[in-house]
Amino acid sequence: MPKAKFETIYKDLKEKIEKEEYTFQDLLPSENTLVDIYSCSRNTVRRAIALLAEAGYVQSQHGKGVRVIYQPTPQTAFTIGGIESFHESAIRNHKIPFTKVIQFAEIHTDNRIAQKTGFPLGSEIYYIQRVRYLDDTPLIFDINIFLKSEVPGLTEEICRHSIYDYIENTLHMHIVTSKRQIKVQKSTEIDEEYLDLTDYHVLAVVTSQTYNANGVQFEYTESRHHPDYFCFHDTATRKHI
Amino acid sequence: MPKAKFETIYKDLKEKIEKEEYTFQDLLPSENTLVDIYSCSRNTVRRAIALLAEAGYVQSQHGKGVRVIYQPTPQTAFTIGGIESFHESAIRNHKIPFTKVIQFAEIHTDNRIAQKTGFPLGSEIYYIQRVRYLDDTPLIFDINIFLKSEVPGLTEEICRHSIYDYIENTLHMHIVTSKRQIKVQKSTEIDEEYLDLTDYHVLAVVTSQTYNANGVQFEYTESRHHPDYFCFHDTATRKHI
DNA sequence: GCCGATTTGTCCGTATGTATC
DNA sequence: CGATACATACGGACAAATCGG
């Protein structure tokens, strides 16, 4: 729910672009015109435009205007991008998600896990393994490690549904920053057991470290994706600094 | 070269964080203190902080301060992220780049290419295939397609070095936005011929569509990465809109 | 639990610079 | 050249979160 004015304007313009009210290669109304439309200051309009640019919807051109560079994508594969839970992605892609919990353990970090996750040695953690299905096809083998001190009260039942939903709506913790890495790795026995990899023997592996609003890293996750259904997308802007 | 004040402040703070003058989990000086340090307005400080947050260096906390969440990474693999040319990445990773041009052709888009690239049917294009080496190891098979109208005068010689360098420093074109997609694909014969894939039969494929300052898509690129040396990283921030 | 100081978040109005047409 | 458009920067106001006394 946007309450800030600039978020409302962002959302409104974004919808207009998606509905092709402003279409590809059009110029948006000038900033001063938008000031009149939304009765706000130019700064506020500019914040909204900055968000649109970051999301790859528009591009500002000095002296000319703000050009729309959004083109509707042919919703095919299951795409990821941004910080999004599996459930959220599934809904956005119009698919039915299902989660099977393979392991749910409460343990302490040993040397290997501390190294890998960046959590202090000996921290209390939840160690979770899950298989994610979309329309009955196993897509992802997920390994989630949560700091128990930051995410208390996690249960196997919650893991069957959405952990992010629990974190945000029950614990009221704000997820802010996520650092991600994408690699290609050879499959392990456990990958082969749960994902139907056929003649592939590799996976796309997304590891992420997520920080909450207190700047504490509370999560380390390794998402091991079936190569056929892995599609990551993002929009980058060139910084001249 | 930063000339804008907020870019200078950004760069300065970034360097201080990288040199661990401000270290992980520290709070930066308050915005009002930074206003005094850099003798500028609070808005300007806040823009610099916004850039740092976007780059995953800091995270603001309402009522508390701005927390440093940067941790030095062990420069191991060849990492990509942001909009960066192969040459720039190589230098950042302290490696020696080498490029072999396999094909350099001036053709028109046919149906298949028009579909794939998003260029109009019949456009004049440069079609380029290159193999990228790092310290004598072939890492990437690159297919670049450039709109001739936007990138005139491209030669095989330029392709052996840096096309981006030519675009930005000779043509003075500004690269702004890039939309990327990462997938895993089975290798083709030509991949096997030029990359030493051993027992892998897949690659990490990064396709990107790049727009210049006029909002015109001038490039379509398919970078086919050897799985062992592929590492993509980024920092995402959760939007609550 | 309240209050006040500090800190970040949002928003406004204005001035000036610079690119495009 | 002037009009229009975006870019940068300043200063001020108030809101909201945090923390210490």
mmCIF file with all atom_site columns, C-alpha atoms in Angstrom, chain A residues 78 86 90 95-100 130-141 194-198 224-230:
data_model
loop_
_atom_site.group_PDB
_atom_site.id
_atom_site.type_symbol
_atom_site.label_atom_id
_atom_site.label_alt_id
_atom_site.label_comp_id
_atom_site.label_asym_id
_atom_site.label_entity_id
_atom_site.label_seq_id
_atom_site.pdbx_PDB_ins_code
_atom_site.Cartn_x
_atom_site.Cartn_y
_atom_site.Cartn_z
_atom_site.occupancy
_atom_site.B_iso_or_equiv
_atom_site.pdbx_formal_charge
_atom_site.auth_seq_id
_atom_site.auth_comp_id
_atom_site.auth_asym_id
_atom_site.auth_atom_id
_atom_site.pdbx_PDB_model_num
ATOM 1  C CA . PHE A 1 78  ? 8.887  -18.478 -14.684 1.00 0.00 ? 78  PHE A CA 1
ATOM 2  C CA . PHE A 1 86  ? 8.472  -18.052 -4.435  1.00 0.00 ? 86  PHE A CA 1
ATOM 3  C CA . ALA A 1 90  ? 4.189  -17.905 -8.698  1.00 0.00 ? 90  ALA A CA 1
ATOM 4  C CA . LYS A 1 95  ? 0.969  -20.596 -11.640 1.00 0.00 ? 95  LYS A CA 1
ATOM 5  C CA . ILE A 1 96  ? 0.033  -22.784 -8.696  1.00 0.00 ? 96  ILE A CA 1
ATOM 6  C CA . PRO A 1 97  ? 2.842  -23.120 -6.151  1.00 0.00 ? 97  PRO A CA 1
ATOM 7  C CA . PHE A 1 98  ? 3.420  -26.110 -3.901  1.00 0.00 ? 98  PHE A CA 1
ATOM 8  C CA . THR A 1 99  ? 6.152  -26.662 -1.350  1.00 0.00 ? 99  THR A CA 1
ATOM 9  C CA . LYS A 1 100 ? 7.423  -29.915 0.137   1.00 0.00 ? 100 LYS A CA 1
ATOM 10 C CA . ARG A 1 130 ? 12.464 -27.619 0.575   1.00 0.00 ? 130 ARG A CA 1
ATOM 11 C CA . VAL A 1 131 ? 11.389 -28.590 -2.905  1.00 0.00 ? 131 VAL A CA 1
ATOM 12 C CA . ARG A 1 132 ? 9.292  -26.047 -4.792  1.00 0.00 ? 132 ARG A CA 1
ATOM 13 C CA . TYR A 1 133 ? 6.741  -27.157 -7.355  1.00 0.00 ? 133 TYR A CA 1
ATOM 14 C CA . LEU A 1 134 ? 4.922  -25.142 -9.931  1.00 0.00 ? 134 LEU A CA 1
ATOM 15 C CA . ASP A 1 135 ? 1.899  -26.804 -11.514 1.00 0.00 ? 135 ASP A CA 1
ATOM 16 C CA . ASP A 1 136 ? 3.191  -30.143 -10.144 1.00 0.00 ? 136 ASP A CA 1
ATOM 17 C CA . THR A 1 137 ? 6.646  -29.806 -11.671 1.00 0.00 ? 137 THR A CA 1
ATOM 18 C CA . PRO A 1 138 ? 9.586  -29.704 -9.235  1.00 0.00 ? 138 PRO A CA 1
ATOM 19 C CA . LEU A 1 139 ? 11.558 -26.574 -10.120 1.00 0.00 ? 139 LEU A CA 1
ATOM 20 C CA . ILE A 1 140 ? 13.746 -25.564 -7.230  1.00 0.00 ? 140 ILE A CA 1
ATOM 21 C CA . PHE A 1 141 ? 15.611 -27.231 -4.410  1.00 0.00 ? 141 PHE A CA 1
ATOM 22 C CA . TYR A 1 194 ? 14.211 -34.344 -5.906  1.00 0.00 ? 194 TYR A CA 1
ATOM 23 C CA . LEU A 1 195 ? 14.399 -32.552 -9.228  1.00 0.00 ? 195 LEU A CA 1
ATOM 24 C CA . ASP A 1 196 ? 13.750 -34.304 -12.487 1.00 0.00 ? 196 ASP A CA 1
ATOM 25 C CA . LEU A 1 197 ? 16.979 -33.286 -14.184 1.00 0.00 ? 197 LEU A CA 1
ATOM 26 C CA . THR A 1 198 ? 16.858 -35.925 -16.971 1.00 0.00 ? 198 THR A CA 1
ATOM 27 C CA . ARG A 1 224 ? 19.037 -24.646 -6.818  1.00 0.00 ? 224 ARG A CA 1
ATOM 28 C CA . HIS A 1 225 ? 17.020 -24.249 -10.013 1.00 0.00 ? 225 HIS A CA 1
ATOM 29 C CA . HIS A 1 226 ? 16.200 -26.749 -12.714 1.00 0.00 ? 226 HIS A CA 1
ATOM 30 C CA . PRO A 1 227 ? 17.998 -25.316 -15.766 1.00 0.00 ? 227 PRO A CA 1
ATOM 31 C CA . ASP A 1 228 ? 14.973 -25.556 -18.053 1.00 0.00 ? 228 ASP A CA 1
ATOM 32 C CA . TYR A 1 229 ? 12.863 -23.319 -15.863 1.00 0.00 ? 229 TYR A CA 1
ATOM 33 C CA . PHE A 1 230 ? 15.428 -20.831 -14.710 1.00 0.00 ? 230 PHE A CA 1
#
